[in-house]
mmCIF file of C-alpha atoms in Angstrom:
data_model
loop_
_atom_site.group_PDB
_atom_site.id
_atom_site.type_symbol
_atom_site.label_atom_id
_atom_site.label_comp_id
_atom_site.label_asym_id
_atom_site.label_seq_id
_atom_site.Cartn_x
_atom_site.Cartn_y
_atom_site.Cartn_z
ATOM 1 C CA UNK A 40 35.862 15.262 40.282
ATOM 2 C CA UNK A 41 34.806 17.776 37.635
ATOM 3 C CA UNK A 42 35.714 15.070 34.832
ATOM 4 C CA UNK A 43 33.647 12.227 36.470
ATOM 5 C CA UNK A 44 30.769 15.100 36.478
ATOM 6 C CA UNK A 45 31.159 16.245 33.122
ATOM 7 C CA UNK A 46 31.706 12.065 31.950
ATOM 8 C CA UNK A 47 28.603 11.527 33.552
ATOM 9 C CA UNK A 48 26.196 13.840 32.315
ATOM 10 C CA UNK A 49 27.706 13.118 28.920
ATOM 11 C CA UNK A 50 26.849 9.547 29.473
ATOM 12 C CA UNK A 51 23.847 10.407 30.533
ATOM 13 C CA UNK A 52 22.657 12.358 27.447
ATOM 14 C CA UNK A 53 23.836 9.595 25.680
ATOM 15 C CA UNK A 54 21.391 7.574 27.059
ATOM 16 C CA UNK A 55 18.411 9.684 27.237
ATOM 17 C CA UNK A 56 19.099 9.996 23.241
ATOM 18 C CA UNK A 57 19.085 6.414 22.595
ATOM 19 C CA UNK A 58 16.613 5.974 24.442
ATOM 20 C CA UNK A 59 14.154 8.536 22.255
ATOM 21 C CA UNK A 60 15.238 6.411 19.089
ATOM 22 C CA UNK A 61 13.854 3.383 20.348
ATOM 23 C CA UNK A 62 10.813 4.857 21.626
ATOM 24 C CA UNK A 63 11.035 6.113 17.903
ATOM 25 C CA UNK A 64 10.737 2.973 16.418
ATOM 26 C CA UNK A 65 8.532 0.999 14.951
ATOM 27 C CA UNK A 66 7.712 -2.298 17.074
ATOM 28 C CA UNK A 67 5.064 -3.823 14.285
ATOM 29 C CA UNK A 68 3.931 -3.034 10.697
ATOM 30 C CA UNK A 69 0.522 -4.968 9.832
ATOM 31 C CA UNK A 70 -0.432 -4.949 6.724
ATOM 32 C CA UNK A 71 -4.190 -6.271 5.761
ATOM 33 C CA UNK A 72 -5.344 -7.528 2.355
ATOM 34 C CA UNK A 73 -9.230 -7.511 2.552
ATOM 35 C CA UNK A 74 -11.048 -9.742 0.751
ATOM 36 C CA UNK A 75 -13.344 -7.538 -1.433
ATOM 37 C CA UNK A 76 -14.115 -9.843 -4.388
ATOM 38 C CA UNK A 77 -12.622 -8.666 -7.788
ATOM 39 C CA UNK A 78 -11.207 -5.085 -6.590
ATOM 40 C CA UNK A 79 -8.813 -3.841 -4.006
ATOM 41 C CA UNK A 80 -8.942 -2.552 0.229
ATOM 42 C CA UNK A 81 -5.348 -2.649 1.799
ATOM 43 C CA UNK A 82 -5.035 -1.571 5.199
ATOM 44 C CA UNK A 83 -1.420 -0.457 6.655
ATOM 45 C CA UNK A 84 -1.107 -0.048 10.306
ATOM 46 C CA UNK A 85 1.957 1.319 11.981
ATOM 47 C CA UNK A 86 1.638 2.439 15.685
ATOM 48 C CA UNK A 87 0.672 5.926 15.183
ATOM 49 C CA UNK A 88 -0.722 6.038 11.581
ATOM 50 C CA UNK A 89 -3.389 4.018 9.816
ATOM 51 C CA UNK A 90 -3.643 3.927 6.182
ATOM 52 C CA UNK A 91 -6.041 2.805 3.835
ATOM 53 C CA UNK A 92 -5.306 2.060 -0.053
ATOM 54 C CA UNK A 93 -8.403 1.679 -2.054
ATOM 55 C CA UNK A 94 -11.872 0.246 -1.195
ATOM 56 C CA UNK A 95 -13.319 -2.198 -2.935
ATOM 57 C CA UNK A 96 -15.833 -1.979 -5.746
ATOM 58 C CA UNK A 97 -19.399 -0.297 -5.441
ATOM 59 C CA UNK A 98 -20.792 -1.744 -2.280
ATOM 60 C CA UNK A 99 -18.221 -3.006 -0.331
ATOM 61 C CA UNK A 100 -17.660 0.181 1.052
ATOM 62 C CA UNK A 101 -19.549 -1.155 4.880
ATOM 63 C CA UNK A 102 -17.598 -4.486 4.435
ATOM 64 C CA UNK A 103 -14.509 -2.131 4.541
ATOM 65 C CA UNK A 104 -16.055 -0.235 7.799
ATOM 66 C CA UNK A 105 -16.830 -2.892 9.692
ATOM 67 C CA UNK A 106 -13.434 -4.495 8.885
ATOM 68 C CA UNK A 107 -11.826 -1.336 10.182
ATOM 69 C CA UNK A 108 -13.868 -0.853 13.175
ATOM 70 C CA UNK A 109 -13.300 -4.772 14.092
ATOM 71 C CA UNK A 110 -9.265 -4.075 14.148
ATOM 72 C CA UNK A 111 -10.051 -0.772 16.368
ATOM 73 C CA UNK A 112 -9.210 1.499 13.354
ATOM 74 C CA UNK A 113 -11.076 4.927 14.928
ATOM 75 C CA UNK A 114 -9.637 7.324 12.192
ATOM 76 C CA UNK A 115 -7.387 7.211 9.239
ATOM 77 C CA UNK A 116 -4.669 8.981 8.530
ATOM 78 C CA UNK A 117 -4.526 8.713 4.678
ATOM 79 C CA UNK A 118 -6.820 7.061 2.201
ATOM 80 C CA UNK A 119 -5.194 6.469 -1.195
ATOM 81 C CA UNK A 120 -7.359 6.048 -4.248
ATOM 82 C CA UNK A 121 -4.828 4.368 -6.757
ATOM 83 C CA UNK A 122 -6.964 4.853 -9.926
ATOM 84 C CA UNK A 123 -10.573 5.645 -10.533
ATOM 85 C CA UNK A 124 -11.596 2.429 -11.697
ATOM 86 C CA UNK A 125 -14.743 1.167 -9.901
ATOM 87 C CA UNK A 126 -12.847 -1.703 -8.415
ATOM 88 C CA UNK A 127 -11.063 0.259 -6.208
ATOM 89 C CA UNK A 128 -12.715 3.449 -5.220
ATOM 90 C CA UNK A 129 -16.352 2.547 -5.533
ATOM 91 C CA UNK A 130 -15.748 1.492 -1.890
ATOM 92 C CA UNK A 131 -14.225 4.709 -0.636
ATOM 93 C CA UNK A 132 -16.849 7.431 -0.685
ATOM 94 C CA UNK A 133 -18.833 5.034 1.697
ATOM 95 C CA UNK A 134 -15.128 4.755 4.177
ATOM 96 C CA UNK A 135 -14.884 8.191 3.969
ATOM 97 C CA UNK A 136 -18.590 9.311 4.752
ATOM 98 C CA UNK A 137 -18.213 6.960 7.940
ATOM 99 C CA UNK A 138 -14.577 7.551 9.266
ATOM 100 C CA UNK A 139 -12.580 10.135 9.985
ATOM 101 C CA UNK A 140 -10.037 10.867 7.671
ATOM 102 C CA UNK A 141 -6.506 13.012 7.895
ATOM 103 C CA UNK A 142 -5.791 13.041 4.227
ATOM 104 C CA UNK A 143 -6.750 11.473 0.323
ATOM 105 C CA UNK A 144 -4.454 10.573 -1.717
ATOM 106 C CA UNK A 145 -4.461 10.263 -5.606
ATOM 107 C CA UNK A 146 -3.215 10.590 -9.151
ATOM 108 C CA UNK A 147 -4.079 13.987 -10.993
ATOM 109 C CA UNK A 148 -6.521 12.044 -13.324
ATOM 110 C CA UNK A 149 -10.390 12.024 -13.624
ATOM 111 C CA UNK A 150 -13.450 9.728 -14.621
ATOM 112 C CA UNK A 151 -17.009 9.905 -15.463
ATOM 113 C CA UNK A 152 -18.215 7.206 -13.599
ATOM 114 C CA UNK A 153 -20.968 7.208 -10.876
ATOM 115 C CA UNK A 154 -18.315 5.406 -8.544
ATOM 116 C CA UNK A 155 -16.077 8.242 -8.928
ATOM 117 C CA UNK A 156 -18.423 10.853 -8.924
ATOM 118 C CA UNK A 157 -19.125 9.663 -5.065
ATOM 119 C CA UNK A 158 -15.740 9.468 -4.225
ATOM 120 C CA UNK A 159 -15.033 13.200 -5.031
ATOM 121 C CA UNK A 160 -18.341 14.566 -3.119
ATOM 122 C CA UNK A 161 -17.702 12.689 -0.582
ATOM 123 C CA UNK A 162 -14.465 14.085 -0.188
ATOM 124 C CA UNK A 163 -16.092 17.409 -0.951
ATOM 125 C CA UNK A 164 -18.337 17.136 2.130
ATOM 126 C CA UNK A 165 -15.695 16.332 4.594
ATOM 127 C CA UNK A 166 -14.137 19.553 3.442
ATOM 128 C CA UNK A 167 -10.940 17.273 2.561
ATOM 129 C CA UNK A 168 -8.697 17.989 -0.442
ATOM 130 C CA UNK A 169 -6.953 15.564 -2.677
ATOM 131 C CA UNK A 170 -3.624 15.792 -2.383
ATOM 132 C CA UNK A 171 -2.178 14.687 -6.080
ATOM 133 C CA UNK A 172 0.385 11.256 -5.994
ATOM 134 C CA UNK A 173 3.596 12.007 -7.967
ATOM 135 C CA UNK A 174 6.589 10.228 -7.965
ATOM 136 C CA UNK A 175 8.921 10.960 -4.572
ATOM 137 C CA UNK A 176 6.077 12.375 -2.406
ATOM 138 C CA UNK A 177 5.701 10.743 1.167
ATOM 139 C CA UNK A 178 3.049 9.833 3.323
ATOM 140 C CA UNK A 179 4.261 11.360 6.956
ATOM 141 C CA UNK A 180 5.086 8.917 9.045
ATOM 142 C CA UNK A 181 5.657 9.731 12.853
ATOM 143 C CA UNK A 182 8.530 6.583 13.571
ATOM 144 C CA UNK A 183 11.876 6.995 12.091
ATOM 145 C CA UNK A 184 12.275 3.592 10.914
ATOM 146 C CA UNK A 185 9.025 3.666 8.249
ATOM 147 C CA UNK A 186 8.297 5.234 5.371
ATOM 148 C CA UNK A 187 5.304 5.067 2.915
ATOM 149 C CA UNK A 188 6.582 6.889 -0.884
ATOM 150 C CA UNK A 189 5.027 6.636 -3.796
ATOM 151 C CA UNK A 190 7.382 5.698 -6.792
ATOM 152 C CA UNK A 191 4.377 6.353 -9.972
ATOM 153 C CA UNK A 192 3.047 7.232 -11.413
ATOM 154 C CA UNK A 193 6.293 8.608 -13.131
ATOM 155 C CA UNK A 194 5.123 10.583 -15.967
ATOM 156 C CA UNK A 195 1.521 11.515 -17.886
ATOM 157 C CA UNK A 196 -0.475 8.875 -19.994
ATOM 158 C CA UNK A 197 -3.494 9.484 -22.084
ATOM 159 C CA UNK A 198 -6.737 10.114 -19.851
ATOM 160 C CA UNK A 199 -8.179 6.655 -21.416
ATOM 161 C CA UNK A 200 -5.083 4.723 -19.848
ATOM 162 C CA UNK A 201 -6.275 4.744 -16.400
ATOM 163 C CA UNK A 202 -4.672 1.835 -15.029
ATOM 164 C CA UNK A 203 -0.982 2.784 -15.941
ATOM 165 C CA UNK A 204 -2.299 6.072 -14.079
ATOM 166 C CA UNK A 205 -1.975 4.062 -10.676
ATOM 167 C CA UNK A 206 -0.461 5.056 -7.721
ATOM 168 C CA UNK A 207 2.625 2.709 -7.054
ATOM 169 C CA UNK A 208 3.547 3.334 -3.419
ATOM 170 C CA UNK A 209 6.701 0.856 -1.238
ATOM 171 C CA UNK A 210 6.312 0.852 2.309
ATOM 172 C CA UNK A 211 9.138 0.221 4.157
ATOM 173 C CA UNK A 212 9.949 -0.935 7.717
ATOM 174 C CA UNK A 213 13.879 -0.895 8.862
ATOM 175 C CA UNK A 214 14.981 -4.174 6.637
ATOM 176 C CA UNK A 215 11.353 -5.114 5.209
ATOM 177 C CA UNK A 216 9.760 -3.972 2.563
ATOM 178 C CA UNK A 217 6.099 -3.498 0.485
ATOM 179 C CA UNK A 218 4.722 -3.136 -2.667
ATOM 180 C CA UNK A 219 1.671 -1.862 -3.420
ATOM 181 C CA UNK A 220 1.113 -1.423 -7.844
ATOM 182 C CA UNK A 221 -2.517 -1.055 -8.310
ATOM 183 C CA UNK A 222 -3.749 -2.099 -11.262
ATOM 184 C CA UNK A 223 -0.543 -0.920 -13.178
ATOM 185 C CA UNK A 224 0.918 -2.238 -16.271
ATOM 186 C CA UNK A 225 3.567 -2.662 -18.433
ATOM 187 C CA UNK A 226 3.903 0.795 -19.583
ATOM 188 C CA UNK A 227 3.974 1.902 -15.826
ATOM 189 C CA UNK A 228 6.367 -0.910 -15.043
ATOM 190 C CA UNK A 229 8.836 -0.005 -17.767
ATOM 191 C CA UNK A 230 8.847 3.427 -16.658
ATOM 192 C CA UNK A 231 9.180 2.561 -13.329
ATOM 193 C CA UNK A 232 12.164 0.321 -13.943
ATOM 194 C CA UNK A 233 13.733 3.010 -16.307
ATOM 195 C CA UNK A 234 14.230 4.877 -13.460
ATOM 196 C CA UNK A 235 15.586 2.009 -11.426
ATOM 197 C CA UNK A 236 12.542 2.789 -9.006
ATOM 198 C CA UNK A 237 12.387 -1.184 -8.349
ATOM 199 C CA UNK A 238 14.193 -2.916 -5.894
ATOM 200 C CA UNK A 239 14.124 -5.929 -4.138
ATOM 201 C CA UNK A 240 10.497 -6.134 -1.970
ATOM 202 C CA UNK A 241 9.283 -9.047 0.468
ATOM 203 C CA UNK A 242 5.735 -8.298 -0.501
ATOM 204 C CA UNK A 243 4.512 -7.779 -3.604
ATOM 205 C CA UNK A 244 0.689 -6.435 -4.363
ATOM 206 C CA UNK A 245 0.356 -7.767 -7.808
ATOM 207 C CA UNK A 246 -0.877 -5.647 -10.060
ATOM 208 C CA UNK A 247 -4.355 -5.455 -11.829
ATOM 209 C CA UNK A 248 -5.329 -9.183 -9.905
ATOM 210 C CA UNK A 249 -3.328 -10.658 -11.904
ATOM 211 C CA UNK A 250 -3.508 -9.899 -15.431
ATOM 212 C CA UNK A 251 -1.297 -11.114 -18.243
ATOM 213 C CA UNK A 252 -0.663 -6.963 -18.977
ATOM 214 C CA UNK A 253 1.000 -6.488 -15.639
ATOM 215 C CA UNK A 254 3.889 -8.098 -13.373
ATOM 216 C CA UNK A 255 6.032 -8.311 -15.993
ATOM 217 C CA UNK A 256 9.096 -11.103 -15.588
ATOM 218 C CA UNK A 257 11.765 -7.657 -15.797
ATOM 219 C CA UNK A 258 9.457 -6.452 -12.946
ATOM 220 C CA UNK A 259 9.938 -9.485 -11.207
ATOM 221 C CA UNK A 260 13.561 -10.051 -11.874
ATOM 222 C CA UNK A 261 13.814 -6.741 -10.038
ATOM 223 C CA UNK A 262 11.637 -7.298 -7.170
ATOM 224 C CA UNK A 263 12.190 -10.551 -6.699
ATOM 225 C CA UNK A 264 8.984 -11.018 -3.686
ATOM 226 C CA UNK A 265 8.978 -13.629 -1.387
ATOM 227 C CA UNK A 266 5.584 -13.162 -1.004
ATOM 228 C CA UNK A 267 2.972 -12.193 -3.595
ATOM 229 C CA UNK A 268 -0.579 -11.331 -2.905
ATOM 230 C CA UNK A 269 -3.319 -11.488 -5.504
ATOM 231 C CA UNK A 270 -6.595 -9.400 -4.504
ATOM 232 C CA UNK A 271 -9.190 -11.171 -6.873
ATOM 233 C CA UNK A 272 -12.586 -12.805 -7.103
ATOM 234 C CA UNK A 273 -14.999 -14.089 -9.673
ATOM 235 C CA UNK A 274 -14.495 -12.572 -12.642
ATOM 236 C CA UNK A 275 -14.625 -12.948 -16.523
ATOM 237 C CA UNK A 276 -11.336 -12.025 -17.192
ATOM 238 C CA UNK A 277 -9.318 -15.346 -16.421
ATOM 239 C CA UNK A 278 -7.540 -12.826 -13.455
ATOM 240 C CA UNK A 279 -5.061 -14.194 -12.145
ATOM 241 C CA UNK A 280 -4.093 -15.659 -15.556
ATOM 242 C CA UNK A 281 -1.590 -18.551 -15.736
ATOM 243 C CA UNK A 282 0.962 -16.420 -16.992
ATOM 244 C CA UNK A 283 1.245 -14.082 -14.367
ATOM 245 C CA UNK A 284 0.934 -17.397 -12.062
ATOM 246 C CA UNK A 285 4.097 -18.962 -14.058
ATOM 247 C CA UNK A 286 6.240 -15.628 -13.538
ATOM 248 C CA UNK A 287 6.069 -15.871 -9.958
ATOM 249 C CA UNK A 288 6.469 -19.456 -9.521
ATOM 250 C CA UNK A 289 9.540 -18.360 -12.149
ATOM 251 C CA UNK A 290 10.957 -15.995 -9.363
ATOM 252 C CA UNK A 291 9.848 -18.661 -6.005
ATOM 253 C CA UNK A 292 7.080 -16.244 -4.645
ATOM 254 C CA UNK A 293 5.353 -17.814 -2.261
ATOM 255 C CA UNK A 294 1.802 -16.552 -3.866
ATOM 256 C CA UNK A 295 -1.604 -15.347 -1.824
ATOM 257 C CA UNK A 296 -4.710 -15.119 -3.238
ATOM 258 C CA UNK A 297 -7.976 -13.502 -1.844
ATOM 259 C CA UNK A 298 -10.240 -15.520 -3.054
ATOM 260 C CA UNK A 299 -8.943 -18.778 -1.751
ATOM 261 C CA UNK A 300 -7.360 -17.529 1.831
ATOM 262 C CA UNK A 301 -9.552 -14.852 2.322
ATOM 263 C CA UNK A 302 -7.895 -11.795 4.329
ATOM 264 C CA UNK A 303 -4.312 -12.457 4.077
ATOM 265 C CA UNK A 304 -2.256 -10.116 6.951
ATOM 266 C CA UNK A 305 1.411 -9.409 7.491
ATOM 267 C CA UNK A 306 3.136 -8.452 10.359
ATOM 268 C CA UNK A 307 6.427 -7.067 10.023
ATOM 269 C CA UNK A 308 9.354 -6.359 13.057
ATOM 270 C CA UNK A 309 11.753 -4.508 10.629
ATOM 271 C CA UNK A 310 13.488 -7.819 10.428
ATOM 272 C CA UNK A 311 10.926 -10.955 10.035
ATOM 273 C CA UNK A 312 7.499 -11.272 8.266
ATOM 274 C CA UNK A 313 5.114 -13.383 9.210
ATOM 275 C CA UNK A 314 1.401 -14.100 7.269
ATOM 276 C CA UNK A 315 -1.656 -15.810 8.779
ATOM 277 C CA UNK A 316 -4.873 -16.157 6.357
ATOM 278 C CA UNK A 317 -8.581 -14.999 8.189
ATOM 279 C CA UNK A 318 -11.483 -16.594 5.757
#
C-alpha cells in the first residue's frame, strides 16, 4: 500500500511538472514588418513580452503608435535602436514619449543628428537607460522555448561606419527561427560569419533594404531563408538593387517587400510559419 502511495505521488509530481512546461511555452510568435517607407519598425510579440526594433524615419514615429495601439500593444518591453541612422530611430523618440517602455536597447555608438539627439532625451525623460548591444547578450524572455540574442555587433568599427555598427539580433521559437541585420554590411557579415554566428534562419530581415553592400551570397549560403523581407520605399538609391534580388532568388527565398505588400506579419508555432500581407 505504501508503494502504490509513494508511485502515486511520484506520478503525480510528474505531472504537475509537465504540466508547468507547457504552460511555459510559447503558443505563438508574431512578428510585424511595418510599412514605414524607406526605414525600419519591427514589432515581435510573444505572449508575455512585446518588442519593438527600430521606428521608422523622422515622422513616422505616430504611424508606429497607432500601429501598436491597433494590435493592443499597451507597453513594451524592449525597444532596440539598431543604428543611429535617421531611418530607423527618427521614429523612436516619438514611441517612446507615448508608450511605456521596460528597456532600450543599442550599440555603444553616437551621432550628431537631430533624429538622434531626440531619441536620447527622450530616453532621458523617461528616466530609462540604454542598455549597450554586444554580441551574446539576451533580451529576457519569460517562456522557455524563446529567445531574442543579439549576435553583432562583434567587434568596434570606426565611428563614421555606422551601419556595420548595427545590432544583429535572431529570435528564436522552439524549431523556428529570425533574423533581424539592420542595415549591416559586409564587414559586419564577415565578422559575423567568422565566428560561425550564422545559421540556418526561416526569416531573414535583409539588411540595409536591400543594398548591393549587404546580404552577401556567403551570408546567404549560411542562412539559407525561406523567407526574406525587404523594409523599403521610394528612394534614390536603387534599394533593393537587382543584385541583392538575384542572391535570394540564388538561395529560393521566397522574398517580401514593404513597399509592394505593405505590412507583412509572421506567425510562428515553434514548428510552422505562416505570412499574410495587410496594405
Amino acid at each position: 500500500m505504501k508503494k502504490l502511495k509513494v508511485f502515486s505521488l511520484v506520478l503525480l509530481f510528474a505531472l504537475f511538472f509537465i504540466g508547468v512546461k507547457d504552460v511555459s511555452a510559447a503558443s505563438s510568435v508574431k512578428v510585424h514588418f511595418l510599412n514605414v517607407g524607406q526605414g525600419d519598425a519591427i514589432l515581435v510579440q510573444t505572449p508575455n513580452e512585446n518588442i519593438l526594433i527600430d521606428g521608422g524615419g523622422k515622422g513616422k514615429g505616430p504611424d508606429v503608435v497607432n500601429y501598436l495601439k491597433k494590435n493592443k500593444v499597451t507597453s513594451l518591453t524592449a525597444v532596440v535602436s539598431t543604428h543611429p541612422d535617421a531611418d530607423h530611430v527618427g521614429g523612436l523618440a516619438h514611441v517612446i514619449k507615448n508608450m511605456k517602455v521596460g528597456k532600450v536597447y543599442a550599440p555603444n555608438v553616437s551621432h550628431t543628428t537631430q533624429a538622434y539627439k531626440d531619441f536620447l532625451t527622450a530616453v532621458k525623460n523617461k528616466k530609462l537607460k540604454i542598455t549597450a548591444v554586444k554580441q551574446g547578450l539576451e533580451i529576457p524572455t519569460k517562456a522557455k522555448d524563446i529567445t531574442l540574442k543579439f549576435l553583432g555587433p562583434v567587434k568596434s568599427y570606426a565611428k563614421s561606419d555606422l551601419n556595420n555598427w548595427s545590432a544583429v539580433l535572431h529570435l528564436k521559437h522552439n524549431k523556428k527561427s529570425f533574423l533581424f541585420t539592420g542595415d549591416a554590411e559586409t564587414k559586419s557579415e564577415n565578422d559575423l560569419l567568422a565566428k560561425k554566428l550564422i545559421s540556418k534562419v526561416d526569416v531573414l530581415k535583409v539588411a540595409h533594404h536591400g543594398s548591393k553592400y549587404s546580404t552577401s551570397a556567403k551570408l546567404l549560403d549560411k542562412a539559407k531563408p525561406t523567407y526574406s523581407v525587404i523594409s523599403v520605399g521610394k528612394n534614390g538609391y536603387k534599394h533593393p538593387t537587382s543584385d541583392v534580388l538575384n542572391r535570394l532568388k540564388k538561395v529560393k527565398s521566397t522574398v517580401y517587400r514593404t513597399d509592394k505588400s505593405g505590412n507583412v506579419i509572421f506567425t510562428s508555432n515553434g514548428s510552422k510559419i505562416t505570412v499574410k500581407t495587410v496594405k
